[in-house]
């Protein structure tokens, strides 16, 4: 139960954050708002994923180094 | 989760770092946007002013101005024109720039000098600012008057407010994302620490075999290994102590039961003759002596292991130490008709060490050699000098030490043959004391033994004064 809360709360925060960023990056586009919304959502997610991937890569490399 | 826990501290630290970066960044972006918007607007007005001013060919003829009112309406700005006297000739009637009034110097001067006017204007009657943008009107190559465009900054301010609002929202969004990731990261970073804290608690509670699984090779990982090792060491120590007490009580009980038994026989008058009586009395004395030795040895060992032993370092000739040791064991040697041969040929070096302790070591080893050799054999003592150290060899030709017992003979109470050792007055503590003493004096002890052929004990000490003292 506690484990689930520990995952759900941060995930909730992250999703909220992505939501805020998506909204504010779309708000000044008045044409084709839905498309823009989608596009900026994907863009933000990609940027996040790249940074997270960098972190994961670092941890992974460290683990590999430790095993040798 | 406690508020003071390491996870929270880590999380807060990360967040603070994040804010340190974010706030200045947001401030910069806000400033950039504001300046950009205002500039844009002003350029636009200036452009319009300079274009429109060229369409006016005669300042005084106000009816020749093209689409004066209409432009004002389309551009959502107000205009007025003044002549070189500063008098406003035509105006869309904004603020107090009405026709017939004079403009202020601030407005007049830049234009009269054939320059561009661009000032912010605060009107007392209005809540927001205005921007005045003006250009001279050229007539026949000379400045004939000025055109000024008055534009309210309200919409610009509104736009900036909007951007600011959404910037704030995106900052909050970024903050949320940061909080989310901080949760994970601070958990991950503090997890090994929490694990270690728990493990140490378990160890303190007595679960000494607690194992920590932290595979990293950094300081955290090595701390975890250290904790595991600590637990193992404590466990070892506990078993050791348990065994030690079991051994002690056993070793103490044996002589006491002898003393008790024979003294009871004597007090009950169960002896038939004087000879038997004397025999019993001898046994009692022997056992009392053994008890004394045992207790002395134990006391000595305890002091050594606690490091509470005082060493009196001095320069001494190792030959003297060997000679006096040999003299002290000569009685015991004579009992078994064993010859103690001291090789005096070599040139003995000086040693910086504790003479009394050194003799104690050597006597112990010679006594063992005598004890575990058959009668009429011999014990040889000789030395070898190296550059940095001296080696002392004590060689006997006795029963030797079986290979399977070899690793343990330095342990307390360890004896290869309990009965024989006991019969000859051994306590099983001798070599333990020797090993401790040798280490205290900064030396080393080793032995080689062949069962049935004999044993060679080697002790080595550094000759260098500094090395001895450092150890
Ligand atoms: N020179 C030796 N030759 C054969 N065995 C030895 C010799 N020295 C020590 N040992 C063995 O090592 C054991 C431990 O020695 P020590 O600690 O001096 O105890 P103790 O002499 O009281 O029996 C002895 O009981 C004996 O079995
Ligand atoms: Mg002994």
Coordinates of C-alpha atoms and ligand atoms in Angstrom, one line a residue:
Chain A
X1 CA 0.0 0.0 0.0
X2 CA 2.7 2.4 1.0
X3 CA 4.7 1.4 -2.1
X4 CA 1.8 2.3 -4.3
X5 CA 1.5 5.7 -2.7
X6 CA 5.2 6.2 -3.1
X7 CA 4.8 5.7 -6.9
X8 CA 1.4 7.3 -7.4
X9 CA 2.2 10.6 -5.8
X10 CA 5.3 11.4 -7.8
X11 CA 3.6 10.2 -10.9
X12 CA 0.7 12.5 -10.2
X13 CA 3.0 15.4 -9.8
X14 CA 4.9 14.7 -13.0
X15 CA 1.6 14.4 -14.9
X16 CA 0.3 17.6 -13.4
X17 CA 3.6 19.2 -14.5
X18 CA 3.4 18.0 -18.0
X19 CA -0.2 19.2 -18.1
X20 CA 0.7 22.7 -17.0
X21 CA 3.6 22.9 -19.5
X22 CA 1.5 21.6 -22.3
X23 CA -1.3 24.1 -21.6
X24 CA 1.0 27.1 -21.3
X25 CA 2.9 26.2 -24.5
X26 CA -0.4 25.9 -26.4
X27 CA -2.3 28.8 -25.0
X28 CA -1.1 31.4 -27.5
X29 CA -1.7 29.3 -30.5
X30 CA -5.2 30.2 -31.6
X31 CA -5.4 28.2 -34.8
X32 CA -5.7 24.4 -34.7
X33 CA -5.4 24.4 -31.0
X34 CA -6.0 20.7 -30.6
X35 CA -3.2 19.8 -33.0
X36 CA -0.8 22.2 -31.2
X37 CA -1.8 20.8 -27.8
X38 CA -1.0 17.3 -29.0
X39 CA 2.3 18.4 -30.6
X40 CA 3.6 20.3 -27.6
X41 CA 2.5 17.4 -25.3
X42 CA 4.6 15.0 -27.4
X43 CA 7.5 17.5 -27.5
X44 CA 7.6 17.9 -23.7
X45 CA 7.4 14.2 -23.2
X46 CA 10.3 13.6 -25.6
X47 CA 12.4 16.2 -23.8
X48 CA 11.6 14.6 -20.5
X49 CA 12.3 11.1 -21.8
X50 CA 15.7 12.1 -23.1
X51 CA 16.8 13.6 -19.8
X52 CA 15.5 10.6 -17.9
X53 CA 17.2 8.3 -20.3
X54 CA 20.5 10.2 -19.7
X55 CA 20.1 9.6 -15.9
X56 CA 19.2 5.9 -16.4
X57 CA 22.2 5.5 -18.7
X58 CA 24.5 7.0 -16.1
X59 CA 23.1 4.6 -13.4
X60 CA 23.4 1.7 -15.8
X61 CA 27.0 2.5 -16.8
X62 CA 27.9 2.8 -13.1
X63 CA 26.4 -0.6 -12.4
X64 CA 28.3 -2.2 -15.3
X65 CA 31.5 -0.6 -14.0
X66 CA 30.8 -2.0 -10.5
X67 CA 30.3 -5.5 -11.8
X68 CA 33.7 -5.7 -13.4
Chain B
X1 CA 8.2 9.4 6.8
X2 CA 9.8 11.7 9.4
X3 CA 10.2 15.3 8.5
X4 CA 13.8 15.2 9.5
X5 CA 14.6 12.1 7.5
X6 CA 17.5 12.0 5.0
X7 CA 15.0 11.5 2.2
X8 CA 13.3 14.7 2.9
X9 CA 16.6 16.6 3.4
X10 CA 17.8 15.3 0.0
X11 CA 14.6 16.2 -1.6
X12 CA 14.5 19.7 -0.2
X13 CA 18.1 20.2 -1.3
X14 CA 17.4 19.1 -4.8
X15 CA 14.3 21.4 -4.9
X16 CA 16.2 24.4 -3.6
X17 CA 18.9 23.8 -6.2
X18 CA 16.2 23.6 -8.8
X19 CA 14.6 26.8 -7.7
X20 CA 17.9 28.6 -7.6
X21 CA 18.2 27.9 -11.3
X22 CA 14.6 28.4 -12.2
X23 CA 13.8 31.7 -10.6
X24 CA 16.6 33.8 -12.2
X25 CA 15.8 32.1 -15.5
X26 CA 12.1 33.0 -15.2
X27 CA 12.9 36.6 -14.3
X28 CA 15.2 36.9 -17.3
X29 CA 12.5 35.5 -19.6
X30 CA 10.0 37.9 -18.2
X31 CA 12.2 40.8 -18.8
X32 CA 13.0 39.7 -22.3
X33 CA 9.3 39.4 -23.2
X34 CA 8.4 42.7 -21.7
X35 CA 11.1 44.6 -23.5
X36 CA 10.3 42.8 -26.7
X37 CA 6.6 43.6 -26.7
X38 CA 7.1 47.2 -25.8
X39 CA 9.8 47.6 -28.5
X40 CA 7.7 46.0 -31.1
X41 CA 4.8 48.3 -30.4
X42 CA 7.0 51.4 -30.4
X43 CA 8.6 50.5 -33.6
X44 CA 5.3 50.0 -35.2
X45 CA 4.1 53.4 -34.1
X46 CA 7.3 55.0 -35.3
X47 CA 6.9 53.4 -38.6
X48 CA 3.4 54.6 -39.0
X49 CA 4.4 58.1 -37.9
X50 CA 7.2 58.4 -40.3
X51 CA 5.2 57.1 -43.2
X52 CA 2.2 59.2 -42.5
X53 CA 4.2 62.4 -42.0
X54 CA 5.4 62.2 -45.6
X55 CA 1.9 62.4 -46.9
X56 CA 1.4 65.8 -45.4
X57 CA 2.6 68.5 -47.8
X58 CA 1.3 71.5 -46.0
X59 CA 1.1 71.8 -42.3
X60 CA -1.1 74.8 -42.1
X61 CA -3.7 73.4 -44.5
X62 CA -5.4 71.0 -42.1
X63 CA -8.0 70.0 -44.7
X64 CA -5.3 68.5 -46.9
X65 CA -4.5 65.7 -44.4
X66 CA -5.5 62.4 -45.8
X67 CA -7.8 60.3 -43.8
X68 CA -6.8 61.7 -40.5
X69 CA -9.7 60.5 -38.5
X70 CA -10.1 57.2 -40.3
X71 CA -6.5 56.2 -39.7
X72 CA -6.8 57.1 -36.1
X73 CA -9.8 54.7 -35.9
X74 CA -8.2 51.9 -37.8
X75 CA -5.0 52.0 -35.9
X76 CA -6.8 52.4 -32.6
X77 CA -4.5 55.4 -31.9
X78 CA -4.9 59.1 -31.6
X79 CA -3.0 61.7 -33.7
X80 CA -2.2 65.4 -33.6
X81 CA -0.2 67.8 -35.7
X82 CA 1.5 70.9 -34.5
X83 CA 3.2 73.7 -36.4
X84 CA 6.6 75.2 -35.7
X85 CA 5.1 77.5 -33.1
X86 CA 4.1 74.5 -31.1
X87 CA 0.4 75.1 -31.6
X88 CA -1.7 72.1 -32.2
X89 CA -3.5 72.6 -35.5
X90 CA -5.4 69.3 -35.8
X91 CA -6.1 66.6 -33.3
X92 CA -8.3 63.7 -32.8
X93 CA -8.8 65.1 -29.4
X94 CA -7.1 62.9 -27.0
X95 CA -6.1 63.7 -23.5
X96 CA -5.3 67.4 -23.3
X97 CA -3.9 67.6 -26.8
X98 CA -6.8 69.6 -28.1
X99 CA -6.7 71.9 -31.1
X100 CA -5.4 75.4 -30.3
X101 CA -3.3 74.4 -27.3
X102 CA 0.5 74.4 -27.3
X103 CA 2.6 71.3 -26.9
X104 CA 5.2 71.0 -24.2
X105 CA 8.9 71.4 -24.8
X106 CA 9.5 67.7 -24.3
X107 CA 7.4 67.0 -27.4
X108 CA 8.4 70.0 -29.4
X109 CA 12.2 70.0 -29.1
X110 CA 13.1 66.6 -30.6
X111 CA 10.9 67.2 -33.6
X112 CA 12.0 70.7 -34.2
X113 CA 15.6 69.4 -34.3
X114 CA 14.4 67.0 -37.1
X115 CA 14.6 64.0 -34.8
X116 CA 12.2 61.3 -33.7
X117 CA 10.0 61.6 -30.6
X118 CA 9.5 58.6 -28.4
X119 CA 8.4 59.1 -24.8
X120 CA 6.2 57.5 -22.3
X121 CA 3.4 59.8 -21.2
X122 CA 1.6 59.7 -17.9
X123 CA -1.8 61.3 -18.1
X124 CA -3.3 62.3 -14.8
X125 CA -6.8 61.4 -15.9
X126 CA -6.1 57.9 -17.1
X127 CA -5.0 54.8 -15.2
X128 CA -2.5 53.5 -17.7
X129 CA 0.4 54.9 -19.6
X130 CA 0.5 56.3 -23.1
X131 CA 3.3 56.3 -25.6
X132 CA 4.0 59.3 -27.8
X133 CA 5.7 58.7 -31.1
X134 CA 6.5 61.6 -33.3
X135 CA 8.1 62.6 -36.6
X136 CA 8.8 65.9 -38.1
X137 CA 6.8 66.9 -41.2
X138 CA 9.1 68.1 -43.9
X139 CA 8.0 70.9 -46.1
X140 CA 10.4 72.0 -48.9
X141 CA 13.3 70.3 -47.1
X142 CA 12.7 72.0 -43.8
X143 CA 10.9 71.0 -40.7
X144 CA 7.4 72.5 -41.1
X145 CA 5.7 70.9 -38.1
X146 CA 5.3 67.6 -36.2
X147 CA 3.1 64.6 -36.3
X148 CA 2.6 62.8 -33.0
X149 CA 0.8 59.5 -32.5
X150 CA -0.6 58.8 -29.1
X151 CA -1.1 55.2 -28.3
X152 CA -2.4 53.6 -25.1
X153 CA -0.1 51.0 -23.6
X154 CA -3.0 49.2 -22.1
X155 CA -3.2 46.3 -24.6
X156 CA 0.6 45.8 -24.5
X157 CA 0.4 45.7 -20.7
X158 CA -2.4 43.2 -21.0
X159 CA -0.5 41.0 -23.3
X160 CA 2.5 41.1 -21.0
X161 CA 0.3 40.2 -18.1
X162 CA -1.1 37.2 -20.0
X163 CA 2.4 36.0 -20.9
X164 CA 3.4 36.4 -17.3
X165 CA 0.5 34.4 -16.1
X166 CA 1.2 31.5 -18.4
X167 CA 4.9 31.7 -17.7
X168 CA 4.0 31.3 -14.0
X169 CA 1.8 28.3 -14.9
X170 CA 4.6 26.7 -16.8
X171 CA 7.0 27.3 -13.9
X172 CA 4.5 25.6 -11.6
X173 CA 4.4 22.8 -14.1
X174 CA 8.2 22.5 -14.2
X175 CA 8.1 22.6 -10.4
X176 CA 5.7 19.7 -10.3
X177 CA 7.8 17.6 -12.6
X178 CA 10.8 18.4 -10.5
X179 CA 8.9 17.4 -7.3
X180 CA 7.9 14.2 -9.0
X181 CA 11.4 13.2 -10.0
X182 CA 12.8 14.4 -6.7
X183 CA 10.7 11.9 -5.0
X184 CA 12.2 9.1 -7.0
X185 CA 15.8 10.4 -6.9
X186 CA 15.9 11.2 -3.2
X187 CA 14.4 7.8 -2.4
X188 CA 17.0 6.1 -4.5
X189 CA 19.9 8.1 -3.0
X190 CA 18.8 7.7 0.6
X191 CA 17.7 4.1 0.3
X192 CA 21.1 2.5 1.0
X193 CA 21.6 4.8 4.0
X194 CA 18.2 3.8 5.4
X195 CA 19.0 0.2 4.8
X196 CA 22.3 0.6 6.6
X197 CA 20.6 2.3 9.5
X198 CA 18.2 -0.6 9.8
X199 CA 21.0 -3.1 9.6
X200 CA 23.0 -1.5 12.3
X201 CA 20.0 -1.5 14.5
X202 CA 19.5 -5.1 13.9
X203 CA 23.1 -5.7 14.7
X204 CA 22.7 -3.7 17.9
X205 CA 19.7 -5.9 18.8
X206 CA 21.9 -9.0 18.4
X207 CA 21.1 -10.2 14.9
X208 CA 24.7 -10.3 14.1
X209 CA 24.4 -12.1 10.8
X210 CA 22.5 -9.3 9.2
X211 CA 23.6 -8.9 5.6
X212 CA 23.5 -5.8 3.5
X213 CA 23.0 -6.0 -0.2
X214 CA 24.4 -2.8 -1.6
X215 CA 26.4 -3.5 -4.7
X216 CA 27.8 -0.1 -5.4
X217 CA 31.6 0.3 -5.1
X218 CA 31.6 3.9 -3.9
X219 CA 31.9 5.0 -0.3
X220 CA 28.3 4.0 0.5
X221 CA 29.0 0.5 -0.8
X222 CA 32.2 0.2 1.3
X223 CA 30.4 1.5 4.3
X224 CA 27.8 -1.3 3.9
X225 CA 30.5 -3.9 3.6
X226 CA 32.1 -2.4 6.7
X227 CA 28.9 -2.8 8.6
X228 CA 28.5 -6.4 7.5
X229 CA 32.1 -7.1 8.5
X230 CA 31.5 -5.4 11.8
X231 CA 28.5 -7.7 12.5
X232 CA 30.5 -10.8 11.5
X233 CA 33.4 -9.7 13.7
X234 CA 31.1 -9.1 16.6
X235 CA 29.6 -12.6 16.1
X236 CA 33.1 -14.1 16.0
X237 CA 33.9 -12.2 19.2
X238 CA 30.8 -13.5 20.9
X239 CA 31.5 -17.1 20.0
X240 CA 35.1 -16.6 21.1
X241 CA 34.0 -15.2 24.4
X242 CA 31.5 -18.0 25.0
X243 CA 34.2 -20.6 24.3
X244 CA 36.6 -18.7 26.4
X245 CA 34.4 -18.7 29.4
X246 CA 33.6 -22.4 28.9
X247 CA 37.3 -23.1 28.7
X248 CA 38.2 -21.0 31.8
X249 CA 35.6 -22.6 34.0
X250 CA 36.8 -26.0 32.9
X251 CA 40.4 -25.2 33.4
X252 CA 39.7 -23.8 36.8
X253 CA 37.5 -26.5 37.9
X254 CA 40.0 -29.3 37.3
X255 CA 42.6 -28.2 39.8
X256 CA 40.0 -27.1 42.3
X257 CA 38.4 -30.5 42.2
X258 CA 41.8 -32.1 42.9
X259 CA 42.5 -29.8 45.8
X260 CA 39.0 -30.4 47.2
X261 CA 39.1 -34.1 46.8
X262 CA 42.5 -34.7 48.4
X263 CA 42.0 -32.2 51.2
X264 CA 38.8 -34.0 52.1
X265 CA 40.6 -37.3 52.2
X266 CA 43.2 -35.7 54.5
X267 CA 40.7 -34.0 56.8
X268 CA 38.7 -37.2 57.1
X269 CA 41.8 -39.0 58.2
X270 CA 41.5 -41.6 55.4
X271 CA 45.3 -41.9 54.9
X272 CA 47.0 -45.0 56.1
X273 CA 50.5 -43.8 56.4
X274 CA 52.8 -40.8 56.3
X275 CA 54.0 -41.5 52.7
X276 CA 50.5 -41.4 51.3
X277 CA 49.8 -38.3 53.2
X278 CA 52.9 -36.6 51.8
X279 CA 51.9 -37.7 48.3
X280 CA 48.5 -36.1 48.7
X281 CA 49.9 -32.9 50.1
X282 CA 52.3 -32.7 47.1
X283 CA 49.4 -33.0 44.7
X284 CA 47.5 -30.3 46.5
X285 CA 50.5 -27.9 46.3
X286 CA 51.0 -28.8 42.6
X287 CA 47.4 -28.0 41.8
X288 CA 47.5 -24.8 43.8
X289 CA 50.6 -23.8 41.9
X290 CA 48.9 -24.6 38.6
X291 CA 45.9 -22.5 39.6
X292 CA 48.2 -19.6 40.3
X293 CA 49.9 -19.9 37.0
X294 CA 46.6 -20.2 35.2
X295 CA 45.3 -17.1 36.9
X296 CA 48.5 -15.2 36.3
X297 CA 48.5 -16.2 32.6
X298 CA 44.8 -15.2 32.2
X299 CA 45.4 -11.9 33.8
X300 CA 48.4 -11.3 31.6
X301 CA 46.5 -12.2 28.5
X302 CA 43.6 -10.0 29.4
X303 CA 45.9 -7.0 30.0
X304 CA 47.6 -7.6 26.7
X305 CA 44.4 -7.9 24.7
X306 CA 43.1 -4.7 26.2
X307 CA 46.4 -3.0 25.4
X308 CA 46.9 -2.2 29.0
X309 CA 50.4 -3.5 29.2
X310 CA 53.3 -1.1 29.8
X311 CA 56.4 -1.8 27.8
X312 CA 59.8 -0.5 29.0
X313 CA 61.9 -0.1 25.9
X314 CA 65.7 -0.2 26.2
X315 CA 68.7 -1.0 24.1
X316 CA 69.8 -4.6 24.9
X317 CA 72.1 -7.3 23.7
X318 CA 69.9 -10.1 22.5
X319 CA 72.7 -12.5 23.6
X320 CA 72.2 -11.5 27.2
X321 CA 68.4 -12.1 27.0
X322 CA 69.0 -15.6 25.5
X323 CA 71.6 -16.5 28.1
X324 CA 69.5 -15.4 31.1
X325 CA 66.5 -17.2 29.6
X326 CA 68.5 -20.4 29.1
X327 CA 69.7 -20.1 32.7
X328 CA 66.1 -19.8 34.0
X329 CA 64.9 -23.0 32.3
X330 CA 68.1 -25.0 33.1
X331 CA 66.4 -26.6 36.1
X332 CA 63.5 -27.9 34.0
X333 CA 65.9 -29.0 31.3
X334 CA 68.0 -30.9 33.9
X335 CA 64.9 -32.7 35.1
X336 CA 64.5 -34.3 31.7
X337 CA 68.2 -34.4 31.0
X338 CA 67.7 -32.2 28.0
X339 CA 70.6 -30.1 26.8
X340 CA 69.8 -26.5 26.0
X341 CA 72.4 -25.5 23.4
X342 CA 72.9 -21.8 22.9
X343 CA 74.8 -20.9 19.8
X344 CA 77.0 -18.1 21.1
X345 CA 79.3 -17.9 18.2
X346 CA 77.6 -15.2 16.3
X347 CA 77.8 -11.5 16.9
X348 CA 74.6 -10.6 18.7
X349 CA 73.1 -7.3 17.6
X350 CA 71.5 -4.7 19.9
X351 CA 67.8 -4.6 20.0
X352 CA 65.5 -1.7 21.1
X353 CA 62.8 -3.6 23.0
X354 CA 61.4 -4.6 26.4
X355 CA 63.9 -7.1 27.9
X356 CA 61.5 -8.6 30.4
X357 CA 58.9 -9.3 27.8
X358 CA 61.5 -10.6 25.4
X359 CA 62.7 -13.1 28.0
X360 CA 59.1 -14.1 28.7
X361 CA 58.7 -15.0 25.1
X362 CA 61.9 -17.0 24.8
X363 CA 61.4 -18.8 28.1
X364 CA 57.9 -19.8 27.0
X365 CA 59.2 -21.2 23.8
X366 CA 62.1 -23.1 25.4
X367 CA 59.8 -24.5 28.0
X368 CA 57.5 -25.8 25.3
X369 CA 60.5 -27.3 23.5
X370 CA 61.5 -29.1 26.6
X371 CA 57.9 -30.1 27.5
X372 CA 57.2 -31.7 24.1
X373 CA 60.6 -33.4 23.7
X374 CA 61.6 -36.8 24.9
X375 CA 64.1 -37.0 27.7
X376 CA 67.8 -36.8 26.9
X377 CA 67.2 -34.9 23.6
X378 CA 68.4 -31.3 23.0
X379 CA 67.1 -27.9 22.3
X380 CA 69.0 -25.5 20.1
X381 CA 68.8 -21.8 20.1
X382 CA 70.5 -19.6 17.5
X383 CA 70.0 -16.3 15.8
X384 CA 70.4 -14.7 12.4
X385 CA 71.0 -11.0 11.8
X386 CA 69.6 -9.3 8.7
X387 CA 69.8 -5.7 7.7
X388 CA 66.6 -4.6 9.3
X389 CA 65.8 -7.4 11.7
X390 CA 67.0 -10.2 14.0
X391 CA 65.7 -13.7 13.9
X392 CA 65.8 -16.1 16.9
X393 CA 65.3 -19.8 16.2
X394 CA 64.3 -22.3 18.9
X395 CA 64.7 -25.8 17.6
X396 CA 63.7 -29.0 19.3
X397 CA 63.7 -32.7 18.2
X398 CA 60.6 -33.8 19.9
X399 CA 57.1 -34.9 18.9
X400 CA 56.3 -32.1 16.6
X401 CA 52.9 -30.6 15.9
X402 CA 50.5 -32.5 13.7
X403 CA 49.6 -30.6 10.5
X404 CA 45.9 -30.4 11.3
X405 CA 46.6 -28.7 14.7
X406 CA 49.1 -26.3 13.3
X407 CA 46.7 -23.4 12.5
X408 CA 45.3 -23.4 16.0
X409 CA 48.2 -23.7 18.4
X410 CA 48.3 -19.9 19.0
X411 CA 44.7 -19.9 20.3
X412 CA 43.9 -19.8 23.9
X413 CA 43.6 -23.1 25.6
X414 CA 44.4 -25.0 22.5
X415 CA 46.5 -28.1 23.1
X416 CA 47.3 -30.9 20.8
X417 CA 47.2 -33.5 23.6
X418 CA 45.3 -32.2 26.6
X419 CA 46.4 -34.9 29.0
X420 CA 50.1 -34.7 28.2
X421 CA 50.1 -30.9 28.4
X422 CA 48.3 -31.0 31.7
X423 CA 50.6 -33.6 33.1
X424 CA 53.6 -31.5 32.3
X425 CA 52.0 -28.4 33.8
X426 CA 50.8 -26.7 30.6
X427 CA 47.8 -24.3 30.6
X428 CA 47.4 -23.9 26.9
X429 CA 47.8 -20.2 27.2
X430 CA 51.6 -20.0 26.6
X431 CA 51.6 -19.6 22.9
X432 CA 48.7 -17.2 23.0
X433 CA 50.7 -15.0 25.3
X434 CA 53.8 -15.4 23.2
X435 CA 52.0 -14.3 20.1
X436 CA 50.4 -11.3 21.7
X437 CA 53.8 -10.2 23.2
X438 CA 55.6 -10.6 19.9
X439 CA 53.0 -8.5 18.2
X440 CA 53.3 -5.9 20.9
X441 CA 57.0 -5.7 20.4
X442 CA 56.6 -5.3 16.7
X443 CA 57.8 -8.7 15.8
X444 CA 56.6 -11.8 14.0
X445 CA 56.3 -15.4 14.9
X446 CA 56.3 -18.5 12.7
X447 CA 57.0 -22.2 13.1
X448 CA 57.8 -25.2 11.1
X449 CA 57.1 -28.7 12.4
X450 CA 57.3 -32.3 11.3
X451 CA 55.4 -34.7 13.4
X452 CA 57.8 -37.0 15.2
X453 CA 60.9 -35.1 14.1
X454 CA 60.7 -31.8 15.9
X455 CA 59.7 -28.2 15.8
X456 CA 61.4 -25.0 14.8
X457 CA 60.0 -21.7 16.2
X458 CA 61.2 -18.5 14.5
X459 CA 60.7 -15.1 16.0
X460 CA 61.8 -11.9 14.2
X461 CA 62.2 -8.4 15.6
X462 CA 63.1 -5.2 13.8
X463 CA 66.4 -3.7 14.8
X464 CA 65.4 -0.2 13.9
X465 CA 64.5 1.8 16.9
X466 CA 61.8 3.8 15.1
X467 CA 60.1 0.7 13.7
X468 CA 59.9 -1.0 17.1
X469 CA 58.4 2.1 18.8
X470 CA 55.9 2.7 16.0
X471 CA 54.5 -0.8 16.3
Ligands
LIG1 N1 57.8 -27.2 20.7 C1 56.7 -27.9 20.6 N2 56.6 -29.2 20.1 C2 55.4 -29.8 20.0 N3 54.2 -29.3 20.3 C3 54.2 -28.0 20.7 C4 55.4 -27.2 20.9 N4 55.1 -26.0 21.3 C5 53.7 -26.0 21.5 N5 53.2 -27.2 21.1 C6 51.8 -27.6 21.1 O1 51.0 -26.4 21.1 C7 50.1 -26.4 22.2 C8 50.0 -25.0 22.8 O2 51.1 -24.6 23.4 P1 51.0 -23.6 24.7 O3 50.1 -22.6 24.3 O4 52.4 -23.2 25.1 O5 50.3 -24.5 25.8 P2 50.9 -25.5 26.8 O6 52.4 -25.4 26.7 O7 50.5 -25.0 28.1 O8 50.3 -26.8 26.5 C9 50.7 -27.4 23.1 O9 49.8 -28.0 24.0 C10 51.4 -28.4 22.3 O10 50.5 -29.4 21.9
LIG2 MG1 53.5 -23.6 26.8

